[in-house]
Amino acid sequence: MSSVIGIDLGTTRTKMAVLTPSGEPQVLTNRNGETTTASVVYFNEDGTVLIGTEAANAALACPDRAVDHFKVNMGTDKVLYTHSDGTAYRAQDIAALLLRQVKADAEAKTGTPVNDVVVTVPANYSNLQKQQTKDAAQQAGMNAILLPHEPTAAALGNQLYKMKQGIALVYDLGGGTFDVSIIKVQGNLTEVVATEGIQQLGGRDFNARLQESILAGFEKEHDYRPDPKKHAVFYQDLKGRVEQLKINLSSQQKCSVVLSCNGDVLTFTLTRQEFEDHVRDLVDQTIAKTEQTLQDAGLNWNQVDAIYPVGGGAMMPVVVASLEQASGKKVTQLCEAHFAAALGAAVAARIKYAQENKPIQVGSVTLPPINFFTREILSRAVGVAALNEQDQVICSEILAKQTPIPSIQTQRFKLTEPGQTCVKIQVLQGCHGDLADTCDCMGSFDLKNLPVRPDVIDRIEITFDIDANGLLKAMARDTVSNTQSDLDIDVKQVAQGGVL
């Protein structure tokens, strides 16, 4: 017997949830009895690592040995830490270390092995970011059976599966990204009808505004600004104080922090109103994106039956007030915003098991299958590089944005010149007609040994097969010779430029 857990792998904090014998999801505490684990990894000199609170505390003394906010680098090849033995750690490796600790904590709490896991990802994650998340779970010794989008998981955490009919809007402001999804419920089927986001806007940007205010106050009082290189310990302390100040201002009208650098002390006091004035434009960006998503879906606020603010950032009063002002409705909070995605991930695991006719057991209880289906959509269009009539290399869309997942689509293309015997197929993420060099390249592969013909008829058939996790397989076939080739997007090769 083994447990399946849901994990919200957060930019700043990671949460996990498990199903109870009643079938309801429940937040699972870590080895320290904490409901969240700080997404921080600290490297000791002997090669061992600290995770979570211990890592955050150790970072106060030696910040150069700690890695946090790694999630913003998922899908890249950026080295975040290099150990003295030369081992380089990238975002996927850091995520794997954190997930390994989450697995150990879950096994200690449940008393059973954890093999299968559902890990949530931002709705606007690319194929590469999703694949690296899946691979990180595998490095940690777990099989990621599903990678639901965070807003969809959060909706499940808010008991969307108990709504018989209606439209829900999920406003998800996490530590590193902002996502908004519009979800339609009809009986036992839930469909995401629109999803958008701002990948580079999250709680860290709100923190940055606070940090700048504190630094400006320090400089005004002491005639200098601490240097990040010379005063690394001060900046590590500042990071924690800023986060706590933001949290406190959600429940208090005024808060203070005390910081010291080189013996110079600053007592910084901020009111909630002052904080909200500092971040108003950031909130306005999220509201504008939300309303644009509604408009693109052909909907308006009056047609929305439930509004779920989820993610740590959504707990700020300025966010709730802005949402309610824009919509003219009260927001719905059936669970704490922090934990919605993790709780929903556990529910998603139960749904996934039911779809595969697999029993899910909690202790001595075998849960009955849940008769509920969710259907995600593609958050970014995918196509191939092709020549347009002006001989420009553009993205020719095969899977459009908002395509239901899973999906298979096929299109035919001409060769570029007579007598061509080989064609390179470059897989791109971007809008139809965008210049290829402005799109994200996911990889490429060759279709070789084509028979020579004097014409350039539509003969190259390209098929994109996207699975339930949004992971892509690209296939190409020459309809004249039946020569075939395919590509499972290899994240290692793409990240290192091996297939470009």
XYZ file of C-alpha atoms in Angstrom:
500
model
C 0.000 0.000 0.000
C 1.212 3.508 -0.794
C -0.034 7.073 -0.522
C -0.567 9.555 -3.321
C -0.097 13.186 -2.374
C -0.812 16.542 -3.949
C 1.969 19.123 -3.972
C 1.847 22.830 -4.633
C 5.495 23.504 -5.474
C 5.523 27.205 -4.685
C 7.990 29.969 -5.451
C 8.323 30.867 -1.770
C 6.503 28.063 0.054
C 5.598 24.476 -0.792
C 2.479 22.769 0.493
C 1.314 19.163 0.417
C -2.055 17.522 0.930
C -3.385 14.012 1.227
C -6.817 12.415 1.036
C -8.574 11.418 4.268
C -10.651 8.220 4.687
C -13.755 10.332 3.932
C -12.290 11.240 0.538
C -11.773 14.902 1.429
C -8.326 16.534 1.018
C -6.347 17.585 4.054
C -3.167 19.654 4.421
C -0.246 17.534 5.545
C 2.331 19.028 7.903
C 6.070 18.535 7.433
C 8.586 17.001 9.833
C 8.540 20.178 11.956
C 4.761 20.262 12.196
C 4.600 23.197 9.768
C 1.789 23.454 7.221
C 4.189 24.941 4.661
C 7.817 24.273 3.780
C 9.934 27.234 2.734
C 11.127 26.667 -0.847
C 14.739 27.168 0.193
C 17.722 24.807 -0.123
C 20.963 25.374 1.813
C 24.214 23.576 0.948
C 26.529 22.604 3.786
C 30.267 22.389 3.192
C 30.193 18.589 3.540
C 27.744 18.264 0.647
C 24.620 17.692 2.721
C 21.640 20.010 2.351
C 19.099 21.694 4.572
C 15.548 22.217 3.390
C 12.831 24.635 4.456
C 12.983 26.548 7.734
C 16.419 25.161 8.599
C 17.704 26.309 5.213
C 16.184 29.776 5.617
C 17.713 30.144 9.074
C 21.142 28.976 7.909
C 20.957 31.440 5.021
C 20.863 34.322 7.514
C 24.466 33.519 8.430
C 25.710 32.478 4.988
C 23.378 33.582 2.193
C 25.789 32.516 -0.562
C 25.073 28.871 0.235
C 21.302 29.162 -0.119
C 19.025 29.004 -3.153
C 15.474 30.337 -3.111
C 12.943 31.525 -5.708
C 14.380 28.825 -7.990
C 11.006 28.282 -9.629
C 11.366 31.432 -11.751
C 14.323 29.705 -13.483
C 12.499 26.457 -14.247
C 12.832 25.672 -17.924
C 16.261 27.291 -18.217
C 19.805 25.991 -18.017
C 20.904 28.680 -15.562
C 23.248 27.424 -12.829
C 21.894 28.584 -9.470
C 24.597 27.090 -7.249
C 27.955 25.427 -7.790
C 29.340 23.289 -4.985
C 33.025 23.240 -4.120
C 33.283 19.800 -5.750
C 32.176 21.354 -9.045
C 28.617 20.027 -9.035
C 26.297 22.533 -10.705
C 22.694 22.809 -9.562
C 19.950 24.149 -11.818
C 16.311 24.850 -10.995
C 15.273 21.268 -11.758
C 17.942 19.935 -9.366
C 16.906 22.323 -6.585
C 13.265 21.335 -7.075
C 14.265 17.661 -6.849
C 16.049 18.226 -3.525
C 12.998 19.995 -2.123
C 10.597 17.339 -3.432
C 12.750 14.581 -1.946
C 12.300 16.162 1.480
C 8.555 16.580 0.877
C 8.362 12.874 0.000
C 10.223 11.912 3.193
C 7.980 14.142 5.323
C 4.827 12.745 3.739
C 5.976 9.158 4.250
C 6.787 9.874 7.903
C 3.349 11.432 8.464
C 1.288 8.830 6.602
C 3.366 5.800 7.529
C 3.240 4.584 3.926
C 5.507 4.966 0.885
C 4.759 7.786 -1.554
C 5.233 6.748 -5.157
C 2.651 8.715 -7.142
C 2.304 12.468 -6.838
C 0.329 15.283 -8.432
C 2.392 18.486 -8.760
C 0.710 21.755 -9.714
C 2.294 24.138 -12.232
C 1.471 27.700 -13.342
C -1.096 27.838 -16.142
C 1.321 29.667 -18.434
C 4.174 27.180 -17.988
C 5.857 26.118 -21.216
C 6.311 22.503 -22.284
C 9.922 22.686 -21.134
C 8.997 23.996 -17.672
C 6.403 21.252 -17.245
C 8.832 18.555 -18.341
C 11.507 19.762 -15.936
C 8.961 19.732 -13.103
C 8.016 16.158 -13.990
C 11.682 15.169 -14.162
C 12.392 16.817 -10.796
C 9.728 14.618 -9.212
C 11.337 11.581 -10.831
C 14.752 12.610 -9.450
C 13.095 12.748 -6.034
C 11.842 9.177 -6.418
C 8.232 9.946 -7.336
C 6.091 9.507 -10.428
C 4.253 12.721 -11.310
C 1.015 11.240 -12.641
C -0.470 14.663 -13.346
C 0.646 18.300 -13.615
C -2.586 20.290 -13.271
C -2.522 24.024 -13.743
C -2.495 25.826 -10.399
C -5.777 27.721 -10.965
C -7.582 24.495 -11.911
C -6.194 22.678 -8.886
C -7.125 25.633 -6.684
C -10.695 25.485 -7.992
C -10.841 21.807 -7.000
C -9.458 22.777 -3.601
C -12.388 25.177 -3.289
C -14.772 22.249 -3.879
C -15.585 23.138 -7.471
C -16.359 19.454 -8.044
C -19.390 19.909 -5.788
C -20.814 22.699 -7.977
C -23.420 21.203 -10.308
C -23.476 24.026 -12.833
C -21.933 27.454 -13.245
C -18.877 29.495 -14.129
C -15.980 30.060 -11.746
C -13.092 32.508 -12.079
C -9.821 31.651 -10.370
C -7.513 34.573 -9.586
C -4.167 33.029 -8.632
C -1.471 35.370 -7.349
C 1.474 33.273 -6.220
C 4.992 34.123 -5.195
C 6.366 34.200 -8.725
C 3.504 34.218 -11.238
C -0.039 35.451 -11.757
C -2.615 33.224 -13.460
C -6.307 33.602 -14.130
C -8.563 30.825 -15.381
C -12.243 30.725 -16.220
C -13.830 27.350 -15.581
C -17.234 26.097 -16.662
C -18.985 23.366 -14.687
C -21.716 21.293 -16.293
C -22.729 18.225 -14.299
C -19.673 16.067 -13.720
C -17.590 17.823 -16.396
C -15.370 20.808 -15.691
C -13.837 22.652 -18.629
C -11.285 25.436 -18.571
C -12.600 27.843 -21.205
C -9.886 30.483 -20.928
C -6.573 30.893 -19.161
C -4.122 33.763 -19.146
C -1.413 35.107 -16.908
C 1.575 37.303 -16.303
C 4.549 35.006 -15.895
C 6.848 37.640 -14.409
C 4.477 39.100 -11.813
C 4.015 37.654 -8.350
C 4.414 38.188 -4.644
C 8.134 38.824 -5.043
C 7.327 42.017 -6.978
C 5.203 43.288 -4.094
C 8.091 42.457 -1.757
C 10.474 44.366 -4.016
C 8.373 47.516 -3.577
C 8.545 47.151 0.193
C 12.270 46.458 0.090
C 12.930 49.578 -1.956
C 10.949 51.700 0.518
C 12.972 50.325 3.427
C 16.290 50.844 1.632
C 15.316 54.404 0.743
C 14.419 55.021 4.382
C 17.751 53.593 5.533
C 19.663 55.741 3.054
C 17.788 58.865 4.147
C 18.542 58.250 7.806
C 22.149 57.028 7.556
C 23.398 58.615 4.309
C 24.284 55.323 2.640
C 22.551 52.290 1.149
C 23.775 48.828 2.194
C 25.645 47.056 -0.596
C 24.267 43.610 -1.553
C 27.799 42.188 -1.881
C 29.314 43.724 1.229
C 26.227 43.351 3.407
C 24.784 40.032 2.226
C 23.612 39.063 5.728
C 21.674 42.348 5.994
C 19.899 41.625 2.708
C 19.044 38.080 3.767
C 17.534 39.455 6.978
C 15.762 42.171 4.988
C 14.151 39.553 2.728
C 12.553 37.780 5.681
C 11.457 41.002 7.383
C 9.826 42.268 4.198
C 7.816 39.076 3.772
C 6.635 39.217 7.381
C 5.788 42.910 7.087
C 3.605 42.201 4.058
C 1.818 39.388 5.899
C 1.274 41.501 9.030
C -0.215 44.355 7.024
C -2.948 41.999 5.857
C -4.315 41.895 9.420
C -2.993 45.158 10.898
C -3.293 48.796 9.871
C 0.302 49.667 10.793
C 3.489 47.626 11.309
C 7.164 48.238 12.033
C 10.422 46.405 11.396
C 13.841 47.031 12.893
C 16.965 46.419 10.812
C 20.652 46.942 11.516
C 23.670 47.289 9.234
C 27.184 48.098 10.477
C 25.647 49.077 13.796
C 23.295 51.593 12.152
C 19.699 50.856 13.128
C 16.544 51.689 11.194
C 13.034 51.420 12.620
C 10.749 51.400 9.597
C 7.012 51.906 10.039
C 4.471 51.489 7.274
C 0.691 51.727 7.208
C -1.509 49.429 5.174
C -2.630 52.385 3.074
C 0.970 53.360 2.298
C 1.730 49.782 1.265
C -1.338 49.655 -0.950
C -0.332 52.911 -2.596
C 3.087 51.379 -3.357
C 1.619 48.310 -5.072
C -1.620 49.636 -6.581
C -0.278 49.511 -10.139
C 0.703 45.840 -9.734
C -2.787 44.939 -8.552
C -4.274 46.961 -11.409
C -2.225 44.905 -13.900
C -3.725 41.676 -12.550
C -7.267 43.055 -12.650
C -6.758 44.265 -16.233
C -5.486 40.808 -17.260
C -8.465 39.199 -15.512
C -10.989 41.391 -17.324
C -9.245 40.840 -20.649
C -9.454 37.075 -20.092
C -13.182 37.377 -19.434
C -13.623 39.465 -22.566
C -11.648 37.020 -24.713
C -13.896 34.224 -23.442
C -16.987 36.211 -24.452
C -18.052 36.612 -20.835
C -18.623 39.378 -18.329
C -18.597 39.610 -14.549
C -22.378 39.108 -14.345
C -21.992 35.616 -15.776
C -19.453 34.554 -13.149
C -20.985 32.540 -10.289
C -17.920 32.190 -8.055
C -14.626 34.069 -7.721
C -11.792 32.176 -6.041
C -8.775 34.252 -4.930
C -5.946 31.762 -4.400
C -2.218 31.896 -3.721
C -0.487 33.784 -0.936
C -0.700 37.133 -2.728
C -4.474 36.841 -3.050
C -4.789 37.111 0.735
C -3.825 40.800 0.669
C -6.831 43.050 1.452
C -5.989 45.311 -1.504
C -6.382 42.349 -3.869
C -9.698 41.184 -2.399
C -11.052 44.745 -2.410
C -9.967 45.297 -6.023
C -11.547 42.033 -7.150
C -14.811 42.830 -5.421
C -14.863 46.367 -6.761
C -14.219 45.227 -10.338
C -16.724 42.369 -10.244
C -19.412 43.830 -8.010
C -19.430 40.456 -6.205
C -18.089 38.991 -2.998
C -15.195 36.581 -3.452
C -15.618 32.934 -2.459
C -13.189 31.387 0.005
C -14.107 27.827 0.896
C -10.519 27.091 1.880
C -7.511 29.201 2.804
C -5.962 30.739 -0.294
C -2.490 29.436 0.626
C -3.595 25.795 0.485
C -6.168 25.715 -2.305
C -3.807 24.361 -4.995
C -2.340 21.626 -2.773
C -5.792 20.496 -1.616
C -6.980 20.483 -5.215
C -3.940 18.469 -6.304
C -4.963 15.708 -3.895
C -8.504 15.745 -5.357
C -7.008 15.640 -8.869
C -5.133 12.479 -7.885
C -8.413 10.821 -6.927
C -9.986 11.881 -10.240
C -6.960 10.591 -12.177
C -7.080 7.214 -10.430
C -10.815 6.900 -11.172
C -10.228 7.604 -14.863
C -7.663 4.794 -14.947
C -9.931 2.425 -12.968
C -7.362 2.226 -10.192
C -8.430 2.022 -6.542
C -7.103 4.688 -4.208
C -6.652 3.542 -0.640
C -6.357 5.615 2.527
C -5.361 3.435 5.448
C -7.764 0.503 5.460
C -10.386 2.396 3.437
C -10.686 2.062 -0.333
C -12.254 5.267 -1.656
C -15.062 4.927 -4.191
C -14.301 6.373 -7.621
C -15.230 10.020 -8.029
C -17.402 10.626 -11.084
C -15.837 13.892 -12.193
C -13.813 14.971 -15.208
C -11.624 18.005 -15.770
C -10.509 19.317 -19.142
C -7.608 21.758 -19.363
C -6.676 23.966 -22.292
C -3.381 24.934 -23.867
C -2.188 28.256 -22.477
C 0.245 28.963 -25.342
C -0.026 28.159 -29.047
C 2.440 25.689 -30.583
C 3.523 25.449 -34.198
C 6.465 24.941 -36.538
C 8.808 27.286 -38.359
C 7.637 27.850 -41.932
C 8.083 30.362 -44.750
C 5.313 32.838 -45.455
C 4.590 34.486 -48.806
C 7.228 37.143 -48.089
C 9.853 34.412 -47.497
C 9.956 35.241 -43.786
C 10.390 32.409 -41.288
C 7.311 32.525 -39.079
C 5.476 30.348 -36.586
C 2.775 28.363 -38.367
C 0.307 27.363 -35.681
C -0.754 23.723 -35.319
C -2.142 23.700 -31.777
C -3.931 26.975 -31.124
C -4.025 28.686 -27.767
C -6.997 27.420 -25.719
C -6.893 24.023 -27.496
C -8.414 21.373 -25.162
C -5.883 19.041 -23.528
C -5.247 16.250 -24.464
C -5.405 16.800 -28.204
C -3.970 15.627 -31.534
C -3.797 17.928 -34.539
C -2.268 17.384 -37.996
C -1.385 19.812 -40.786
C 0.388 19.474 -44.135
C 3.190 21.689 -45.377
C 5.033 22.240 -48.638
C 8.774 21.854 -49.049
C 10.614 25.131 -49.589
C 12.246 24.175 -52.902
C 12.123 21.499 -55.638
C 14.393 18.486 -55.219
C 14.622 18.875 -51.437
C 15.660 15.628 -49.715
C 15.741 16.740 -46.058
C 13.632 19.087 -43.967
C 14.326 20.433 -40.485
C 11.213 20.743 -38.341
C 11.557 23.400 -35.671
C 8.906 23.319 -32.931
C 7.945 26.774 -31.652
C 5.726 28.300 -28.979
C 4.259 31.537 -30.268
C 1.297 33.138 -31.982
C 0.472 32.308 -35.602
C 2.438 34.574 -37.928
C 5.009 35.673 -35.355
C 8.577 35.776 -36.640
C 10.317 32.559 -35.631
C 13.193 34.322 -33.854
C 10.676 36.004 -31.499
C 9.165 32.650 -30.458
C 10.370 30.112 -27.888
C 12.074 27.184 -29.587
C 11.132 23.856 -27.984
C 13.381 21.712 -30.138
C 13.883 20.493 -33.691
C 14.302 17.271 -35.621
C 15.072 16.193 -39.191
C 13.028 14.276 -41.731
C 15.628 12.773 -44.092
C 15.941 10.680 -47.247
C 12.995 12.255 -49.022
C 12.582 11.146 -52.659
C 13.465 13.875 -55.148
C 10.525 15.537 -56.873
C 10.433 18.597 -59.135
C 7.384 20.069 -57.356
C 6.748 21.380 -53.816
C 3.283 19.932 -53.159
C 1.769 19.662 -49.662
C 3.493 16.423 -48.703
C 4.994 16.900 -45.222
C 2.423 15.934 -42.607
C 3.125 17.316 -39.112
C 1.230 15.892 -36.132
C 1.326 17.323 -32.616
C 0.128 15.031 -29.840
C -0.276 16.775 -26.480
C -1.015 14.639 -23.418
C -3.039 15.331 -20.276
C -0.086 17.151 -18.714
C 0.384 19.404 -21.733
C 3.578 17.581 -22.742
C 4.141 17.420 -26.463
C 5.205 14.811 -28.985
C 5.846 16.031 -32.537
C 5.715 13.663 -35.516
C 6.487 14.228 -39.199
C 5.659 12.050 -42.202
C 6.395 12.419 -45.896
C 3.145 11.365 -47.560
C 4.994 10.488 -50.780
C 7.475 7.976 -49.350
C 5.913 7.391 -45.913
C 9.254 8.315 -44.329
C 8.653 9.265 -40.689
C 10.431 10.932 -37.791
C 9.341 12.183 -34.400
C 10.483 14.123 -31.354
C 9.588 13.796 -27.702
C 10.661 17.195 -26.426
C 13.947 16.371 -24.682
C 14.371 18.986 -21.986
C 18.037 18.276 -21.452
C 18.865 18.715 -25.110
C 16.653 21.781 -25.508
C 18.102 23.454 -22.431
C 21.658 22.806 -23.581
C 20.985 23.733 -27.212
C 21.723 20.218 -28.444
C 18.786 19.955 -30.822
C 18.591 23.570 -31.987
